[in-house]
Coordinates of N, CA and C in Angstrom, one line a residue:
M210 N -60.7 -120.3 31.0 CA -61.1 -119.8 29.7 C -61.6 -118.0 30.2
S211 N -62.9 -118.5 30.9 CA -62.5 -116.9 31.1 C -61.7 -116.0 32.1
V212 N -61.1 -116.9 32.0 CA -59.6 -115.9 32.8 C -58.7 -115.5 31.9
S213 N -58.5 -116.2 31.0 CA -57.6 -115.8 29.8 C -58.0 -114.9 29.1
R214 N -59.3 -115.6 28.5 CA -60.1 -114.0 28.2 C -60.0 -111.9 28.2
T215 N -60.2 -112.4 29.6 CA -59.9 -110.9 30.9 C -59.2 -110.7 30.9
F216 N -58.1 -111.8 31.0 CA -56.9 -111.2 30.9 C -56.2 -109.8 29.5
L217 N -56.5 -111.2 28.7 CA -56.1 -110.6 27.7 C -56.8 -108.8 27.0
T218 N -58.1 -109.1 27.6 CA -58.7 -107.6 27.3 C -58.0 -106.7 28.6
R219 N -58.0 -107.0 29.5 CA -57.6 -106.1 30.0 C -56.1 -105.4 29.4
A220 N -54.7 -106.2 28.8 CA -54.0 -106.3 28.8 C -54.1 -105.2 26.9
A221 N -54.9 -106.0 27.0 CA -55.2 -105.3 25.1 C -55.7 -103.7 25.2
L222 N -56.1 -103.4 26.9 CA -56.9 -101.7 27.0 C -55.5 -101.5 27.3
A223 N -55.3 -102.0 27.8 CA -53.8 -101.0 28.3 C -52.4 -100.4 28.1
G224 N -52.1 -101.3 27.1 CA -51.5 -101.1 25.9 C -52.6 -100.1 24.8
G225 N -53.4 -99.9 24.3 CA -53.8 -99.1 23.4 C -54.8 -97.7 24.2
V226 N -54.5 -97.9 25.4 CA -54.6 -97.0 26.0 C -52.8 -95.7 26.4
A227 N -52.3 -96.7 26.7 CA -50.6 -96.2 26.8 C -50.6 -95.9 25.8
A228 N -50.9 -95.8 24.2 CA -50.3 -95.7 23.1 C -50.8 -94.9 22.6
S229 N -52.5 -94.1 23.3 CA -53.0 -93.4 22.1 C -52.8 -92.6 23.6
S230 N -52.4 -92.4 24.6 CA -52.2 -91.6 25.5 C -51.1 -90.2 24.8
V231 N -49.8 -91.3 24.4 CA -48.8 -90.8 24.1 C -48.9 -89.9 22.8
L232 N -49.8 -90.4 22.2 CA -49.7 -89.8 20.5 C -50.5 -88.7 20.6
L233 N -51.7 -88.3 22.0 CA -52.4 -88.0 22.0 C -51.1 -86.0 22.9
L234 N -50.3 -86.4 23.3 CA -48.8 -85.5 23.5 C -48.6 -85.0 23.3
S235 N -47.9 -85.7 22.2 CA -47.2 -85.9 21.1 C -47.7 -84.5 19.3
G236 N -49.0 -84.8 19.3 CA -49.4 -84.1 18.7 C -49.9 -82.8 19.4
T237 N -49.8 -82.6 20.6 CA -50.3 -81.0 21.2 C -48.6 -80.3 20.9
A238 N -47.9 -81.2 20.8 CA -46.6 -80.5 21.1 C -46.0 -79.2 20.0
F239 N -46.5 -79.6 18.9 CA -46.0 -78.8 17.3 C -47.3 -78.2 17.3
A240 N -48.1 -78.7 17.3 CA -49.5 -77.8 16.3 C -49.7 -76.3 16.2
H241 N -49.2 -75.6 16.7 CA -49.9 -74.8 17.0 C -49.2 -73.7 15.8
V242 N -50.1 -72.9 15.2 CA -49.2 -72.2 14.7 C -48.9 -70.6 15.4
S243 N -47.3 -70.5 15.0 CA -46.7 -69.1 15.8 C -45.6 -68.5 15.3
V244 N -45.4 -67.3 16.0 CA -44.9 -66.3 15.0 C -43.3 -66.0 15.8
Q245 N -42.1 -66.6 14.9 CA -40.9 -65.8 15.3 C -40.0 -65.0 15.0
P246 N -39.0 -64.5 15.8 CA -38.5 -65.0 16.9 C -39.2 -64.3 18.3
Q247 N -40.0 -64.7 18.6 CA -40.8 -64.2 20.2 C -39.9 -63.5 20.8
G248 N -40.3 -62.3 21.5 CA -39.2 -61.4 22.4 C -38.4 -60.5 21.5
E249 N -38.1 -61.0 20.2 CA -37.1 -59.6 20.2 C -37.2 -58.4 19.6
A250 N -38.5 -58.6 18.9 CA -38.8 -56.7 18.4 C -38.8 -56.2 19.3
A251 N -38.2 -55.2 18.8 CA -38.1 -54.0 20.1 C -39.5 -53.4 20.1
K252 N -39.9 -52.2 20.6 CA -40.7 -51.2 20.3 C -40.8 -50.2 19.2
G253 N -41.7 -49.8 18.7 CA -41.2 -48.3 18.0 C -39.9 -48.3 16.9
G254 N -39.5 -49.9 16.5 CA -38.3 -49.7 15.6 C -39.2 -51.5 14.3
Y255 N -38.1 -51.9 13.8 CA -39.2 -52.6 13.1 C -38.2 -54.2 13.6
A256 N -38.5 -55.2 12.7 CA -38.2 -56.2 13.1 C -39.1 -57.2 11.4
T257 N -38.2 -58.4 11.4 CA -37.8 -59.5 10.1 C -39.0 -60.5 11.1
V258 N -40.2 -61.3 11.3 CA -41.0 -62.5 11.9 C -41.0 -63.2 10.4
N259 N -41.0 -65.2 11.2 CA -41.2 -66.3 10.5 C -42.6 -66.2 11.2
V260 N -43.6 -66.1 10.2 CA -45.2 -67.0 10.4 C -45.0 -68.4 10.4
K261 N -45.0 -69.8 11.1 CA -44.6 -70.3 11.1 C -45.4 -71.5 11.2
V262 N -46.3 -72.4 10.4 CA -47.0 -73.3 9.9 C -46.8 -74.9 9.9
P263 N -48.1 -75.3 11.3 CA -47.0 -76.7 10.6 C -48.3 -76.9 10.7
N264 N -48.3 -78.7 9.8 CA -49.5 -79.2 9.7 C -49.9 -80.3 11.0
E265 N -50.9 -79.9 11.6 CA -51.1 -81.3 12.6 C -52.3 -82.3 11.8
R266 N -53.0 -82.0 10.9 CA -53.0 -83.3 10.2 C -52.3 -84.5 9.4
D267 N -53.0 -85.6 9.7 CA -51.8 -86.8 9.1 C -52.8 -87.1 7.7
N268 N -53.4 -86.6 6.7 CA -54.4 -87.3 5.8 C -54.8 -86.1 5.1
A269 N -54.9 -84.6 5.2 CA -55.1 -83.6 4.2 C -53.6 -83.0 4.3
S270 N -53.1 -81.9 3.6 CA -52.3 -80.8 3.6 C -52.8 -79.4 3.2
T271 N -52.6 -78.6 4.2 CA -52.4 -76.7 4.2 C -52.1 -76.1 3.3
V272 N -53.3 -74.9 2.7 CA -53.1 -75.7 1.4 C -53.2 -73.2 1.3
K273 N -54.1 -73.3 2.4 CA -54.1 -71.6 2.6 C -53.9 -71.0 4.3
V274 N -53.2 -69.9 4.5 CA -52.6 -69.7 6.2 C -53.1 -67.6 5.6
E275 N -54.2 -67.8 6.6 CA -54.4 -65.8 7.4 C -54.3 -65.5 8.2
V276 N -53.4 -64.2 8.0 CA -52.5 -63.9 9.3 C -53.0 -62.6 9.5
N277 N -54.0 -61.9 10.8 CA -54.4 -60.8 10.7 C -54.0 -60.0 11.9
F278 N -54.0 -58.6 11.3 CA -53.3 -57.7 12.3 C -54.1 -56.7 13.1
P279 N -53.4 -57.0 14.5 CA -54.6 -55.5 15.2 C -55.7 -54.6 15.0
T280 N -56.3 -54.2 14.8 CA -56.6 -52.7 14.6 C -56.7 -51.6 15.9
D281 N -56.3 -52.2 17.0 CA -56.3 -51.6 17.9 C -54.3 -51.4 18.7
H282 N -53.5 -51.2 17.6 CA -52.3 -51.4 17.3 C -51.8 -51.6 15.5
P283 N -52.2 -50.7 14.5 CA -52.1 -51.0 13.2 C -51.0 -50.7 12.8
L284 N -50.6 -51.5 11.8 CA -48.7 -51.4 11.4 C -49.1 -50.1 10.2
A285 N -47.9 -49.7 9.6 CA -48.5 -48.8 8.7 C -47.2 -50.2 7.1
S286 N -46.5 -50.9 7.4 CA -45.7 -51.4 7.1 C -45.5 -52.8 7.0
V287 N -46.1 -54.1 6.5 CA -45.7 -55.2 6.0 C -46.1 -55.5 5.0
M288 N -44.8 -56.3 4.8 CA -44.1 -56.3 4.1 C -43.7 -58.6 3.4
P289 N -44.2 -58.5 2.9 CA -44.3 -60.9 2.9 C -42.9 -60.5 1.7
Q290 N -42.0 -61.6 2.4 CA -40.9 -62.7 1.4 C -41.7 -63.0 0.6
P291 N -41.3 -63.0 -0.8 CA -41.8 -64.4 -1.1 C -41.2 -65.8 -0.9
V292 N -42.3 -66.3 -0.5 CA -41.8 -67.9 -0.4 C -42.5 -69.0 -2.1
P293 N -41.1 -69.6 -2.8 CA -42.3 -70.3 -4.2 C -43.0 -71.2 -3.2
G294 N -44.3 -70.8 -4.7 CA -44.8 -71.7 -4.4 C -46.3 -71.2 -4.0
W295 N -46.2 -70.0 -3.0 CA -47.1 -70.1 -2.5 C -47.8 -68.6 -2.9
K296 N -49.0 -68.0 -3.0 CA -49.2 -67.0 -3.3 C -50.1 -66.2 -2.5
V297 N -49.1 -64.9 -2.7 CA -50.0 -63.4 -1.2 C -50.0 -62.6 -1.2
E298 N -51.3 -61.8 -0.7 CA -52.3 -61.0 -0.7 C -51.8 -60.0 0.6
V299 N -52.3 -59.2 0.3 CA -51.6 -58.2 1.5 C -53.1 -57.5 1.2
T300 N -53.9 -57.0 2.1 CA -55.0 -56.6 2.6 C -55.0 -54.7 3.4
K301 N -55.2 -54.0 3.3 CA -55.1 -53.1 3.4 C -56.5 -53.0 4.5
A302 N -56.6 -51.6 5.4 CA -58.6 -51.5 6.2 C -57.4 -50.1 6.4
K303 N -59.0 -48.5 6.0 CA -58.9 -47.6 6.2 C -58.7 -47.2 8.0
L304 N -57.8 -46.3 8.6 CA -58.3 -46.5 10.0 C -59.1 -45.0 10.0
A305 N -60.1 -45.4 11.6 CA -60.6 -44.7 12.4 C -59.4 -42.9 12.7
K306 N -58.6 -43.3 13.4 CA -57.4 -42.6 13.3 C -56.8 -43.4 12.5
P307 N -56.1 -41.9 11.9 CA -54.6 -41.9 10.9 C -53.6 -42.2 11.8
L308 N -52.9 -42.6 11.4 CA -51.3 -42.6 12.2 C -49.9 -41.5 11.3
E309 N -48.9 -41.0 12.3 CA -48.4 -40.1 12.1 C -46.3 -41.3 12.2
L310 N -45.8 -41.8 10.8 CA -44.8 -42.2 10.5 C -44.1 -41.9 9.8
H311 N -42.1 -41.1 10.4 CA -41.7 -39.9 9.3 C -42.5 -38.9 9.2
G312 N -43.2 -37.9 10.0 CA -43.5 -37.3 10.0 C -44.8 -37.1 8.7
K313 N -44.9 -38.1 8.4 CA -46.3 -38.7 7.2 C -47.3 -38.8 8.2
K314 N -48.8 -39.2 7.6 CA -49.8 -38.7 8.3 C -50.2 -40.7 7.0
I315 N -50.7 -40.9 8.2 CA -51.1 -42.9 7.6 C -52.4 -43.5 7.5
N316 N -53.1 -43.1 7.0 CA -54.9 -43.3 6.3 C -54.9 -44.6 6.6
E317 N -54.3 -45.9 6.1 CA -54.4 -46.7 6.1 C -53.4 -47.8 6.8
A318 N -53.7 -49.3 7.1 CA -52.4 -50.1 7.6 C -53.2 -51.5 7.7
V319 N -52.8 -52.3 7.4 CA -51.9 -53.6 6.9 C -53.0 -54.1 8.2
A320 N -54.4 -55.4 7.3 CA -55.3 -55.8 7.7 C -55.5 -56.9 8.3
K321 N -54.9 -57.4 7.0 CA -54.1 -58.7 7.2 C -53.3 -59.6 5.9
V322 N -52.4 -61.0 5.8 CA -52.0 -61.1 5.2 C -52.4 -63.0 4.6
T323 N -52.7 -62.8 3.2 CA -52.5 -64.6 3.3 C -52.0 -64.8 2.4
W324 N -51.4 -66.1 2.8 CA -51.3 -66.6 1.7 C -51.1 -67.9 1.1
T325 N -51.5 -68.2 0.0 CA -52.3 -69.2 -0.8 C -51.8 -69.9 -1.4
A326 N -51.5 -71.6 -1.2 CA -50.8 -72.3 -2.4 C -51.5 -72.1 -3.8
A327 N -50.5 -72.1 -4.5 CA -49.7 -72.0 -5.5 C -48.9 -72.9 -6.1
G328 N -49.0 -74.5 -6.3 CA -47.4 -75.7 -6.8 C -47.1 -76.1 -5.6
S329 N -47.6 -75.4 -4.3 CA -47.1 -76.1 -3.3 C -47.9 -76.4 -2.5
K330 N -47.4 -77.4 -1.0 CA -48.9 -77.1 0.2 C -47.4 -77.8 0.8
I331 N -48.1 -77.3 2.1 CA -47.8 -78.1 3.7 C -47.6 -79.6 3.8
G332 N -47.5 -80.4 3.9 CA -48.0 -82.1 4.3 C -48.1 -82.0 5.1
P333 N -48.3 -83.0 5.0 CA -48.5 -83.9 6.8 C -47.1 -84.3 7.4
G334 N -47.2 -84.0 8.5 CA -45.4 -83.7 9.0 C -44.8 -82.5 8.8
Q335 N -45.1 -81.6 7.9 CA -44.1 -80.6 8.0 C -44.9 -79.8 8.8
F336 N -43.5 -78.6 7.8 CA -44.9 -76.6 8.1 C -43.5 -76.0 7.3
Q337 N -44.2 -74.9 7.5 CA -43.7 -73.5 6.2 C -43.1 -72.0 7.5
Q338 N -42.7 -71.8 7.2 CA -42.4 -70.9 7.6 C -42.2 -68.7 6.5
F339 N -43.6 -68.4 6.4 CA -43.7 -67.2 6.4 C -43.3 -66.2 6.8
P340 N -42.1 -64.8 5.9 CA -41.6 -64.9 6.3 C -41.9 -63.1 6.1
L341 N -42.3 -62.3 6.9 CA -42.5 -61.1 7.4 C -41.9 -59.4 7.6
S342 N -41.6 -58.7 7.2 CA -41.4 -57.1 7.7 C -42.5 -56.3 8.1
L343 N -42.2 -56.2 9.2 CA -43.3 -55.3 10.3 C -42.7 -53.9 10.8
G344 N -43.5 -53.2 10.4 CA -42.8 -51.7 11.0 C -43.8 -50.8 11.2
Q345 N -43.6 -49.5 11.5 CA -43.0 -49.9 12.6 C -43.9 -50.2 13.8
L346 N -43.4 -50.0 15.5 CA -44.2 -51.4 16.0 C -44.8 -50.3 16.9
P347 N -46.0 -50.5 17.4 CA -46.1 -49.3 18.2 C -45.3 -49.6 19.7
E348 N -45.3 -48.5 20.3 CA -44.5 -48.5 21.6 C -45.4 -48.5 22.7
D349 N -46.4 -48.5 23.0 CA -47.9 -48.6 24.1 C -48.1 -49.4 24.6
T350 N -47.6 -51.1 24.0 CA -48.0 -52.5 24.3 C -46.9 -53.4 24.2
D351 N -46.9 -53.9 24.8 CA -45.8 -55.5 25.2 C -46.0 -56.0 24.2
K352 N -46.9 -56.7 23.1 CA -47.9 -57.4 22.6 C -48.1 -57.2 21.2
L353 N -48.1 -58.1 20.5 CA -49.1 -58.0 19.1 C -49.8 -59.7 19.3
V354 N -51.4 -59.7 18.9 CA -51.9 -60.5 19.2 C -52.2 -61.3 17.3
L355 N -51.8 -62.2 16.7 CA -52.0 -61.7 15.2 C -52.5 -63.3 15.1
K356 N -54.2 -63.5 15.0 CA -54.4 -64.1 14.9 C -55.0 -65.3 13.6
A357 N -54.6 -65.7 13.5 CA -54.1 -66.7 12.1 C -55.5 -68.0 12.1
V358 N -55.6 -68.5 10.1 CA -56.5 -69.1 10.2 C -56.0 -70.0 9.1
Q359 N -55.4 -71.4 9.4 CA -55.0 -72.2 8.6 C -56.4 -72.9 8.2
T360 N -56.3 -73.6 6.6 CA -56.8 -74.3 5.7 C -56.0 -75.1 5.0
Y361 N -57.2 -76.2 5.2 CA -56.9 -77.5 4.5 C -56.9 -77.8 3.2
D362 N -57.0 -78.9 2.7 CA -57.1 -79.5 1.2 C -58.6 -79.4 1.3
N363 N -59.0 -80.8 1.8 CA -60.1 -81.0 2.6 C -61.4 -80.2 3.3
N364 N -61.2 -78.7 3.2 CA -62.4 -78.3 2.9 C -61.8 -77.1 5.0
E365 N -61.4 -78.6 6.4 CA -61.2 -77.8 7.1 C -60.6 -77.0 7.1
V366 N -61.5 -76.2 8.4 CA -60.6 -74.7 8.5 C -60.1 -74.5 10.3
V367 N -59.3 -74.2 9.7 CA -59.0 -74.4 11.9 C -58.1 -73.2 12.3
R368 N -59.2 -72.1 13.6 CA -58.6 -70.4 13.9 C -58.0 -70.4 14.8
W369 N -56.4 -70.5 14.9 CA -55.8 -70.0 15.6 C -55.9 -68.4 16.1
I370 N -57.4 -68.5 17.3 CA -57.6 -67.1 17.3 C -58.0 -66.5 18.6
E371 N -57.5 -68.1 19.9 CA -57.5 -68.0 21.4 C -56.1 -67.2 21.6
E372 N -56.9 -65.5 22.5 CA -55.8 -65.2 23.1 C -55.3 -65.5 24.6
P373 N -54.1 -66.4 24.4 CA -53.0 -66.5 25.9 C -53.4 -65.7 26.8
K374 N -54.1 -66.1 28.4 CA -53.4 -65.4 29.8 C -53.0 -65.3 30.0
D375 N -52.0 -64.8 30.5 CA -51.6 -64.6 31.6 C -51.6 -64.9 32.5
G376 N -50.3 -66.7 33.4 CA -51.3 -67.1 34.4 C -51.9 -68.4 34.3
A377 N -52.5 -68.4 33.0 CA -54.2 -69.7 32.9 C -53.5 -70.2 31.9
A378 N -54.3 -72.1 31.8 CA -53.7 -72.6 31.6 C -54.1 -72.7 29.5
E379 N -53.2 -72.3 29.1 CA -53.5 -72.8 27.3 C -53.9 -72.8 26.7
P380 N -54.7 -72.5 25.5 CA -55.9 -72.3 25.0 C -56.1 -73.2 24.0
E381 N -56.9 -73.7 23.5 CA -57.1 -75.6 22.5 C -56.3 -74.6 21.7
N382 N -56.6 -73.5 21.0 CA -56.2 -72.7 19.7 C -55.8 -71.7 19.8
P383 N -54.9 -71.7 20.5 CA -53.6 -70.3 20.3 C -53.6 -69.5 19.6
A384 N -53.9 -67.7 19.5 CA -52.8 -67.6 18.3 C -51.4 -66.9 18.8
P385 N -51.1 -66.3 17.6 CA -50.2 -66.5 17.5 C -49.6 -65.4 18.1
V386 N -49.1 -64.9 19.5 CA -48.4 -63.7 20.0 C -47.0 -63.7 19.9
L387 N -46.3 -61.9 19.3 CA -44.9 -61.4 18.7 C -45.0 -60.6 20.0
K388 N -44.1 -61.1 20.7 CA -43.6 -60.9 21.9 C -42.6 -59.3 22.1
L389 N -42.9 -58.0 22.1 CA -42.3 -56.5 22.2 C -41.1 -56.3 23.4
S390 N -40.2 -56.6 22.8 CA -39.0 -55.8 24.3 C -39.1 -54.6 24.4
A391 N -38.3 -53.6 25.2 CA -38.3 -52.3 25.7 C -37.5 -51.8 24.4
A392 N -38.2 -50.7 24.1 CA -37.3 -50.0 23.1 C -36.1 -49.4 23.2
S393 N -35.3 -49.9 21.9 CA -33.6 -49.0 22.1 C -33.4 -48.0 21.4
A394 N -32.4 -47.1 22.0 CA -32.0 -45.8 21.8 C -31.7 -45.9 20.2
D395 N -32.3 -46.7 18.8 CA -31.7 -46.8 18.0 C -33.3 -46.5 17.3
H396 N -34.8 -47.3 18.5 CA -35.7 -47.4 18.3 C -36.4 -46.2 19.0
H397 N -36.2 -45.6 19.9 CA -36.9 -45.1 20.9 C -37.5 -43.9 19.9
G398 N -39.2 -43.1 20.0 CA -38.6 -41.8 19.2 C -39.7 -41.5 17.4
G399 N -39.7 -43.7 17.0 CA -39.3 -44.1 15.8 C -39.2 -43.0 15.0
A400 N -37.3 -43.0 15.9 CA -35.8 -43.1 15.0 C -35.5 -44.8 13.7
A401 N -36.2 -45.5 14.0 CA -36.6 -46.5 12.9 C -36.1 -45.7 11.4
A402 N -35.0 -46.9 11.1 CA -34.8 -46.4 9.3 C -36.6 -47.8 8.8
P403 N -36.5 -46.8 7.3 CA -37.4 -48.1 6.3 C -36.7 -49.2 6.5
A404 N -37.8 -50.0 5.9 CA -37.3 -51.4 6.2 C -36.2 -52.2 5.3
D405 N -36.1 -51.6 4.1 CA -34.7 -52.0 3.1 C -33.2 -51.1 3.9
D406 N -33.3 -49.9 5.3 CA -31.9 -49.8 5.8 C -32.1 -50.8 6.8
K407 N -31.6 -50.1 7.5 CA -32.0 -50.8 9.3 C -32.4 -52.0 9.4
A408 N -33.4 -52.6 8.8 CA -34.7 -53.5 9.3 C -33.7 -54.6 8.7
G409 N -33.2 -54.6 7.8 CA -31.9 -55.1 7.4 C -30.9 -55.8 8.3
D410 N -30.6 -54.9 8.4 CA -29.1 -55.1 10.2 C -30.2 -55.6 11.5
K411 N -31.6 -55.7 11.2 CA -32.4 -56.4 12.5 C -32.8 -57.4 11.7
A412 N -33.1 -57.6 10.9 CA -33.5 -59.5 10.5 C -32.3 -60.2 10.5
G413 N -31.3 -59.6 10.2 CA -29.6 -60.9 10.5 C -30.5 -60.7 12.2
H414 N -29.8 -59.8 13.1 CA -29.6 -60.3 14.0 C -31.1 -60.9 14.5
H415 N -32.3 -60.6 14.5 CA -33.0 -62.0 14.8 C -33.7 -62.3 14.0
D416 N -32.6 -62.9 12.9 CA -32.6 -64.6 12.1 C -32.3 -65.3 13.2
K417 N -30.8 -64.7 14.0 CA -29.5 -66.2 14.9 C -30.5 -66.4 15.9
G418 N -31.5 -65.3 16.1 CA -32.7 -66.2 17.8 C -33.6 -66.8 17.3
G419 N -34.1 -66.3 15.2 CA -35.0 -67.1 15.8 C -34.1 -68.4 15.3
K420 N -33.3 -69.2 14.7 CA -32.0 -70.1 14.7 C -32.2 -71.2 15.6
H421 N -32.3 -70.1 17.1 CA -32.1 -70.9 17.9 C -33.0 -71.8 18.2
E422 N -34.9 -70.9 18.2 CA -35.8 -71.5 18.7 C -36.3 -72.5 17.3
E423 N -35.4 -71.9 16.3 CA -36.4 -73.5 15.2 C -35.6 -74.6 15.4
A424 N -33.9 -74.6 16.7 CA -33.9 -75.3 16.2 C -34.7 -76.4 17.9
A425 N -34.7 -75.9 18.7 CA -35.3 -76.4 19.7 C -36.9 -76.1 19.7
A426 N -37.9 -76.0 18.9 CA -38.6 -76.5 18.1 C -39.1 -77.8 17.4
S427 N -37.8 -78.2 17.1 CA -37.2 -79.4 15.5 C -37.0 -80.4 17.5
S428 N -36.2 -80.1 18.2 CA -35.8 -80.8 18.8 C -37.3 -81.0 20.0
T429 N -37.9 -80.3 19.8 CA -39.3 -80.5 20.5 C -39.9 -81.3 19.7
D430 N -40.1 -81.3 18.5 CA -40.7 -81.7 17.3 C -40.8 -83.6 16.8
S431 N -39.2 -84.0 17.1 CA -38.3 -85.2 17.2 C -38.6 -85.9 18.4
A432 N -38.6 -85.6 19.1 CA -39.3 -86.3 21.2 C -40.1 -86.8 20.1
A433 N -41.4 -85.2 20.3 CA -42.6 -86.1 20.4 C -43.0 -87.3 19.2
R434 N -42.4 -87.0 18.3 CA -42.0 -88.7 17.6 C -41.8 -89.7 18.1
V435 N -40.7 -89.4 18.6 CA -40.2 -90.8 19.4 C -41.6 -91.2 20.2
L436 N -41.2 -90.3 21.3 CA -42.9 -90.8 22.4 C -44.0 -91.8 21.4
G437 N -43.8 -90.7 20.5 CA -45.9 -91.2 19.6 C -45.1 -92.8 19.3
V438 N -44.4 -93.1 18.6 CA -43.5 -94.4 18.6 C -43.4 -95.3 19.3
V439 N -42.7 -95.1 20.6 CA -42.6 -95.9 21.4 C -43.8 -96.3 22.6
G440 N -44.5 -94.9 21.9 CA -46.0 -95.8 22.4 C -46.7 -96.8 22.3
I441 N -47.0 -96.4 20.7 CA -47.0 -97.8 19.2 C -46.4 -99.4 19.6
L442 N -45.1 -99.2 19.9 CA -44.8 -100.1 20.5 C -45.2 -100.4 21.9
V443 N -45.4 -99.8 23.1 CA -45.5 -100.2 24.4 C -47.1 -101.3 24.0
G444 N -48.2 -100.4 23.1 CA -48.8 -101.3 23.0 C -49.2 -101.9 22.7
L445 N -48.3 -101.9 21.2 CA -48.7 -103.3 20.7 C -47.7 -104.4 21.9
A446 N -46.8 -104.3 22.0 CA -46.2 -105.3 23.5 C -47.4 -105.9 24.2
G447 N -47.9 -104.9 24.8 CA -48.9 -105.6 25.9 C -50.2 -106.6 24.9
I448 N -50.4 -105.6 23.7 CA -51.7 -106.2 23.2 C -51.1 -108.8 23.4
A449 N -49.1 -109.0 22.0 CA -48.3 -109.2 22.1 C -48.6 -110.6 23.4
F450 N -48.6 -109.6 24.5 CA -48.0 -110.7 25.5 C -49.0 -110.7 26.4
G451 N -50.4 -110.7 25.9 CA -52.0 -111.2 26.1 C -52.4 -112.0 25.6
V452 N -52.2 -111.8 24.5 CA -52.6 -113.2 22.8 C -51.7 -114.6 24.3
L453 N -50.1 -113.6 24.0 CA -49.0 -115.2 24.4 C -50.0 -115.5 25.4
A454 N -50.5 -115.2 27.2 CA -50.4 -115.3 27.6 C -52.1 -116.3 27.9
G455 N -53.0 -115.5 26.8 CA -54.3 -116.2 27.0 C -54.0 -117.3 26.6
R456 N -53.4 -117.9 24.9 CA -52.4 -119.5 25.0 C -51.9 -120.3 25.6
R457 N -51.2 -119.9 26.3 CA -50.7 -121.0 27.3 C -51.9 -120.7 28.4
R458 N -52.1 -119.9 28.9 CA -53.4 -120.5 29.7 C -54.9 -122.1 29.2
S459 N -54.7 -121.8 27.9 CA -55.7 -122.3 27.2 C -54.9 -123.6 26.9
A460 N -53.8 -123.6 26.8 CA -53.5 -125.1 26.9 C -53.1 -125.9 28.0

């Protein structure tokens, strides 16, 4: 009798560990807030990007998203595209050192953009993209770190503010990073046109890259969910096998 109980306990533990491990791996595969496309925005120009916000909770919905812009590389123009069911607010701050844009001095820049649910939410197993038109992108850096704060309807707040470091392990709550490519002939020297001119053409170009990245992200999400289901089935099978084995030994 003691042997059968030992076997049953071990089988149940093994199944539970297998299921938990796979679920943990699948959860981290698609939980990060990110900015897309990455590596497609050129220095000195304008770009249209998407802030992608997945819901990483099974029992709560995302109702607020805040994206903060770096003060050491300020952007004079940050224009959000309307998203149905969400209210958007753009907050600006005065600059210690004015920017020069198209021959004009800019004394303030966008500090953050906040989206608040107004009839819509990001539910469990869902994600939402928030489009932004950015410019003029800086020429003296290879990336922009856009720290984000995600709020759920159960008042939980997740801060995606840890800056990833090259060659180091990914932090637990990495901040979204927009990588900047080398300036092209159209972008160099502040020759970029306003957002309603050339920015539209650039947006079309970036949307193609964004679709590829969205497809890849979707594939990753699907694979992670499949692995999670498989892990659960493996765990249940282990428990069932242990129960049957125990009954046979008892008989």
